Short mmCIF file of C-alpha atoms and ligand atoms in Angstrom, two decimals:
data_model
loop_
_atom_site.label_atom_id
_atom_site.label_comp_id
_atom_site.label_asym_id
_atom_site.label_seq_id
_atom_site.Cartn_x
_atom_site.Cartn_y
_atom_site.Cartn_z
CA MET A 1480 -0.02 12.12 18.74
CA GLY A 1481 1.79 8.92 17.67
CA GLY A 1482 1.78 5.13 17.68
CA LYS A 1483 -1.12 4.63 15.28
CA ALA A 1484 -1.35 2.82 11.94
CA ILE A 1485 -3.00 4.14 8.77
CA ILE A 1486 -3.43 1.40 6.19
CA PHE A 1487 -4.14 2.07 2.50
CA SER A 1488 -5.13 -0.87 0.34
CA ALA A 1489 -6.65 -1.15 -3.11
CA PRO A 1490 -6.23 -2.75 -6.50
CA SER A 1491 -3.07 -1.58 -8.27
CA GLY A 1492 -3.67 1.68 -10.14
CA SER A 1493 -6.47 2.93 -7.84
CA GLY A 1494 -4.37 5.79 -6.54
CA LYS A 1495 -3.06 4.61 -3.16
CA THR A 1496 0.44 5.90 -3.76
CA THR A 1497 -0.91 9.30 -4.83
CA LEU A 1498 -3.05 9.55 -1.68
CA VAL A 1499 -0.31 8.32 0.65
CA HIS A 1500 2.20 10.86 -0.75
CA HIS A 1501 -0.32 13.64 -0.22
CA LEU A 1502 -0.86 12.66 3.43
CA LEU A 1503 2.89 12.37 4.06
CA GLY A 1504 3.15 16.01 2.99
CA ILE A 1505 0.84 17.20 5.82
CA PRO A 1506 3.24 17.73 8.80
CA GLU A 1507 0.59 17.87 11.55
CA LEU A 1508 -0.39 14.24 10.80
CA ASN A 1509 3.09 13.18 11.95
CA LEU A 1510 3.19 10.26 9.51
CA ALA A 1511 6.11 8.07 8.44
CA PHE A 1512 5.91 5.64 5.52
CA SER A 1513 6.43 1.94 6.19
CA VAL A 1514 8.94 0.98 3.51
CA SER A 1515 8.11 -2.61 2.54
CA ALA A 1516 10.58 -5.16 1.28
CA THR A 1517 9.95 -6.61 -2.19
CA SER A 1518 11.58 -9.01 -4.59
CA ARG A 1519 10.17 -7.27 -7.67
CA PRO A 1520 12.58 -5.21 -9.80
CA ARG A 1521 12.90 -1.47 -9.25
CA ARG A 1522 10.81 0.60 -11.67
CA GLY A 1523 11.15 4.17 -12.97
CA ALA A 1524 12.57 6.64 -10.46
CA GLU A 1525 12.07 4.37 -7.43
CA LYS A 1526 14.84 4.49 -4.84
CA ASP A 1527 16.04 1.59 -2.71
CA GLY A 1528 15.23 2.23 0.96
CA HIS A 1529 12.75 4.96 0.05
CA ASP A 1530 10.00 3.34 -2.04
CA TYR A 1531 10.93 -0.24 -1.15
CA HIS A 1532 13.81 -2.25 0.23
CA PHE A 1533 14.61 -4.15 -2.96
CA ILE A 1534 15.95 -7.60 -2.10
CA SER A 1535 16.41 -10.87 -3.99
CA PRO A 1536 13.77 -13.64 -3.77
CA GLN A 1537 16.36 -15.74 -1.85
CA GLU A 1538 16.94 -13.03 0.76
CA PHE A 1539 13.18 -12.52 1.02
CA VAL A 1540 12.62 -16.19 1.85
CA GLU A 1541 15.46 -16.13 4.41
CA ARG A 1542 13.98 -13.10 6.14
CA VAL A 1543 10.54 -14.78 6.25
CA LYS A 1544 12.19 -17.71 8.06
CA LYS A 1545 13.88 -15.32 10.52
CA GLY A 1546 10.47 -13.80 11.39
CA ASP A 1547 11.38 -10.31 10.12
CA PHE A 1548 7.89 -9.63 8.67
CA ILE A 1549 4.61 -8.74 10.39
CA GLU A 1550 2.90 -9.90 7.19
CA TRP A 1551 4.06 -10.88 3.73
CA GLU A 1552 2.44 -11.96 0.46
CA GLU A 1553 3.31 -13.33 -2.93
CA VAL A 1554 1.22 -10.52 -4.44
CA TYR A 1555 2.00 -11.57 -8.03
CA ARG A 1556 3.70 -14.75 -9.17
CA ASP A 1557 7.35 -14.73 -7.96
CA GLN A 1558 6.94 -11.17 -6.63
CA TYR A 1559 7.01 -11.06 -2.84
CA TYR A 1560 6.13 -8.06 -0.67
CA GLY A 1561 6.28 -7.76 3.11
CA THR A 1562 5.98 -5.37 6.06
CA LEU A 1563 9.15 -5.26 8.16
CA ARG A 1564 8.71 -5.41 11.92
CA SER A 1565 11.82 -3.21 12.34
CA GLU A 1566 10.27 -0.34 10.33
CA ILE A 1567 7.25 -0.02 12.60
CA GLU A 1568 9.19 -0.37 15.86
CA ARG A 1569 11.64 2.34 14.76
CA PHE A 1570 8.91 4.87 13.87
CA TRP A 1571 6.76 4.19 16.91
CA SER A 1572 9.76 4.64 19.19
CA GLN A 1573 10.14 8.08 17.57
CA GLY A 1574 6.49 8.90 18.45
CA LYS A 1575 5.33 8.81 14.83
CA ASN A 1576 2.23 7.34 13.20
CA VAL A 1577 2.94 4.83 10.46
CA ILE A 1578 1.22 4.78 7.05
CA PHE A 1579 1.10 1.66 4.87
CA ASP A 1580 0.53 1.04 1.15
CA VAL A 1581 -0.18 -2.68 0.90
CA ASP A 1582 -2.39 -5.07 -1.07
CA VAL A 1583 -5.88 -5.88 0.22
CA VAL A 1584 -5.01 -9.15 1.97
CA GLY A 1585 -1.98 -7.54 3.62
CA GLY A 1586 -4.17 -4.59 4.65
CA LEU A 1587 -6.67 -6.83 6.42
CA ASN A 1588 -3.85 -8.76 8.13
CA LEU A 1589 -2.33 -5.50 9.40
CA LYS A 1590 -5.77 -4.32 10.59
CA LYS A 1591 -6.10 -7.53 12.61
CA HIS A 1592 -2.54 -7.16 13.97
CA PHE A 1593 -2.91 -3.52 15.12
CA GLY A 1594 -6.59 -3.70 16.22
CA ALA A 1595 -8.08 -0.41 17.46
CA ASN A 1596 -4.77 1.39 16.77
CA ALA A 1597 -5.38 1.09 13.01
CA LEU A 1598 -7.55 2.80 10.43
CA ALA A 1599 -7.84 0.63 7.30
CA ILE A 1600 -8.87 2.49 4.13
CA PHE A 1601 -9.83 0.87 0.82
CA VAL A 1602 -9.27 3.08 -2.23
CA GLN A 1603 -11.81 2.23 -4.91
CA PRO A 1604 -11.41 3.16 -8.57
CA PRO A 1605 -14.61 4.41 -10.25
CA SER A 1606 -14.53 1.34 -12.56
CA ILE A 1607 -12.23 -1.38 -13.93
CA GLU A 1608 -12.13 0.55 -17.22
CA THR A 1609 -10.75 3.60 -15.39
CA LEU A 1610 -8.19 1.37 -13.73
CA ARG A 1611 -7.07 0.02 -17.11
CA PHE A 1612 -6.78 3.57 -18.43
CA ARG A 1613 -4.74 4.76 -15.40
CA LEU A 1614 -2.39 1.79 -15.48
CA ARG A 1615 -1.78 2.28 -19.22
CA ASN A 1616 -1.24 5.99 -18.69
CA ARG A 1617 1.21 5.39 -15.83
CA SER A 1618 3.35 3.44 -18.35
CA THR A 1619 5.28 1.51 -15.71
CA GLU A 1620 4.16 -2.02 -16.64
CA THR A 1621 4.06 -4.12 -19.80
CA ASP A 1622 0.64 -5.00 -21.30
CA GLU A 1623 1.03 -8.49 -19.87
CA LYS A 1624 1.69 -7.17 -16.35
CA ILE A 1625 -1.25 -4.74 -16.67
CA ALA A 1626 -3.54 -7.64 -17.64
CA MET A 1627 -2.33 -9.56 -14.57
CA ARG A 1628 -3.01 -6.57 -12.30
CA LEU A 1629 -6.50 -6.02 -13.79
CA ASP A 1630 -7.38 -9.66 -13.37
CA LYS A 1631 -6.41 -9.49 -9.69
CA ALA A 1632 -8.24 -6.15 -9.29
CA GLN A 1633 -11.62 -7.73 -10.13
CA LYS A 1634 -11.20 -10.11 -7.18
CA GLU A 1635 -9.81 -7.46 -4.83
CA MET A 1636 -12.86 -5.20 -5.23
CA ALA A 1637 -14.91 -7.74 -3.25
CA TYR A 1638 -12.82 -7.00 -0.12
CA ALA A 1639 -13.90 -3.36 0.16
CA PRO A 1640 -16.68 -3.86 2.78
CA ARG A 1641 -14.17 -5.40 5.24
CA PHE A 1642 -12.28 -2.11 5.58
CA ASP A 1643 -13.08 0.70 8.04
CA LEU A 1644 -13.60 3.18 5.20
CA VAL A 1645 -13.93 3.19 1.39
CA ILE A 1646 -12.74 6.22 -0.57
CA VAL A 1647 -13.79 6.34 -4.23
CA ASN A 1648 -10.93 7.96 -6.13
CA ASP A 1649 -12.74 9.63 -9.03
CA ILE A 1650 -12.07 13.38 -8.79
CA LEU A 1651 -8.56 13.41 -7.32
CA GLN A 1652 -8.92 16.58 -5.23
CA ASP A 1653 -12.09 15.24 -3.55
CA ALA A 1654 -10.34 11.98 -2.68
CA LEU A 1655 -7.30 13.83 -1.27
CA ASP A 1656 -9.51 16.07 0.88
CA GLN A 1657 -11.61 13.17 2.17
CA ALA A 1658 -8.50 11.13 3.04
CA ALA A 1659 -6.90 14.01 4.93
CA MET A 1660 -10.11 14.72 6.86
CA LYS A 1661 -10.70 11.08 7.88
CA VAL A 1662 -7.09 10.47 8.89
CA ARG A 1663 -7.02 13.69 10.94
CA GLU A 1664 -10.25 12.66 12.72
CA PHE A 1665 -8.89 9.19 13.52
CA LEU A 1666 -5.53 10.42 14.80
CA SER A 1667 -7.10 12.95 17.12
CA SER A 1668 -9.72 10.52 18.51
P1 ADP B 2275 -1.52 2.71 -6.93
O1 ADP B 2275 -0.49 3.16 -5.95
O2 ADP B 2275 -2.82 2.35 -6.27
O3 ADP B 2275 -1.05 1.64 -7.86
P2 ADP B 2275 -1.09 5.32 -8.24
O4 ADP B 2275 -1.21 6.32 -7.12
O5 ADP B 2275 0.25 5.00 -8.80
O6 ADP B 2275 -1.90 3.97 -7.86
O7 ADP B 2275 -2.06 5.86 -9.40
C1 ADP B 2275 -2.14 5.21 -10.67
C2 ADP B 2275 -2.07 6.27 -11.79
O8 ADP B 2275 -3.32 6.98 -11.80
C3 ADP B 2275 -0.96 7.28 -11.60
O9 ADP B 2275 -0.42 7.60 -12.87
C4 ADP B 2275 -1.70 8.48 -10.97
O10 ADP B 2275 -1.06 9.71 -11.27
C5 ADP B 2275 -3.08 8.39 -11.60
N1 ADP B 2275 -4.20 8.86 -10.75
C6 ADP B 2275 -4.35 8.69 -9.41
N2 ADP B 2275 -5.54 9.21 -9.00
C7 ADP B 2275 -6.15 9.72 -10.09
C8 ADP B 2275 -7.41 10.40 -10.32
N3 ADP B 2275 -8.30 10.65 -9.35
N4 ADP B 2275 -7.70 10.77 -11.59
C9 ADP B 2275 -6.83 10.52 -12.60
N5 ADP B 2275 -5.63 9.88 -12.47
C10 ADP B 2275 -5.29 9.48 -11.23
P1 5GP B 2276 3.65 -2.27 -6.77
O1 5GP B 2276 4.40 -3.36 -7.49
O2 5GP B 2276 2.63 -1.60 -7.67
O3 5GP B 2276 4.53 -1.30 -6.05
O4 5GP B 2276 2.80 -2.99 -5.63
C1 5GP B 2276 1.97 -4.07 -5.93
C2 5GP B 2276 1.05 -4.34 -4.77
O5 5GP B 2276 1.79 -4.81 -3.63
C3 5GP B 2276 0.30 -3.08 -4.31
O6 5GP B 2276 -1.05 -3.46 -4.07
C4 5GP B 2276 1.03 -2.72 -3.05
O7 5GP B 2276 0.18 -2.01 -2.17
C5 5GP B 2276 1.34 -4.10 -2.50
N1 5GP B 2276 2.36 -4.07 -1.42
C6 5GP B 2276 3.40 -3.23 -1.26
N2 5GP B 2276 4.06 -3.50 -0.12
C7 5GP B 2276 3.41 -4.53 0.46
C8 5GP B 2276 3.60 -5.25 1.70
O8 5GP B 2276 4.50 -5.00 2.50
N3 5GP B 2276 2.71 -6.23 1.96
C9 5GP B 2276 1.70 -6.56 1.11
N4 5GP B 2276 0.88 -7.52 1.48
N5 5GP B 2276 1.50 -5.91 -0.04
C10 5GP B 2276 2.33 -4.91 -0.36
#
């Protein structure tokens, strides 16, 4: 069981990272995390090479020109994020499935790129108010950055129907169970 792509997309604060970490902890799913490159600063306990490859905006632009990315986006102003071709090739050559945590546009681009080998999941927060509460509670962004993320979230919600599956992340345990069940089903199909 390997060579497939599991894509998680959602507005920031919906719970993608929480769901992805849960799935990575289930050995039978044989998942490896696609570490994206970003030009945003490191936050909290994030580690370079583990959460992201943190690179400068200049290096990011150079690597775009070299064709290093399968997809990339300026997700927020002056903050670039991209999926590295080398990450996916390395994991697939090891017989692993790759799991992605990307924004909604990136998610749809990856779905197009991988075709039937991909399951694209949209994680939906119960409401924008809940999203605001979770982002404040997470305490990793300034009020200004939270406002920017919430503004973008309103637009991103409209993309949900274009994904293979929508998981509403209200009661966390239910969302974790549903994600594990759907991913298991897809990988064994
Ligand atoms: P994302 O990766 O989509 O930005 P996170 O996984 O970082 O989102 O989740 C945002 C915050 O909300 C985190 O502090 C996380 O612990 C919390 N969280 C995630 N899911 C739930 C849930 N179902 N109920 C309450 N809090 C949640
Ligand atoms: P954060 O700054 O909260 O880590 O991420 C901000 C947004 O960028 C999230 O929606 C996250 O999923 C997205 N993101 C992370 N890596 C990539 C990537 O490689 N490509 C795209 N398109 N988005 C990404």
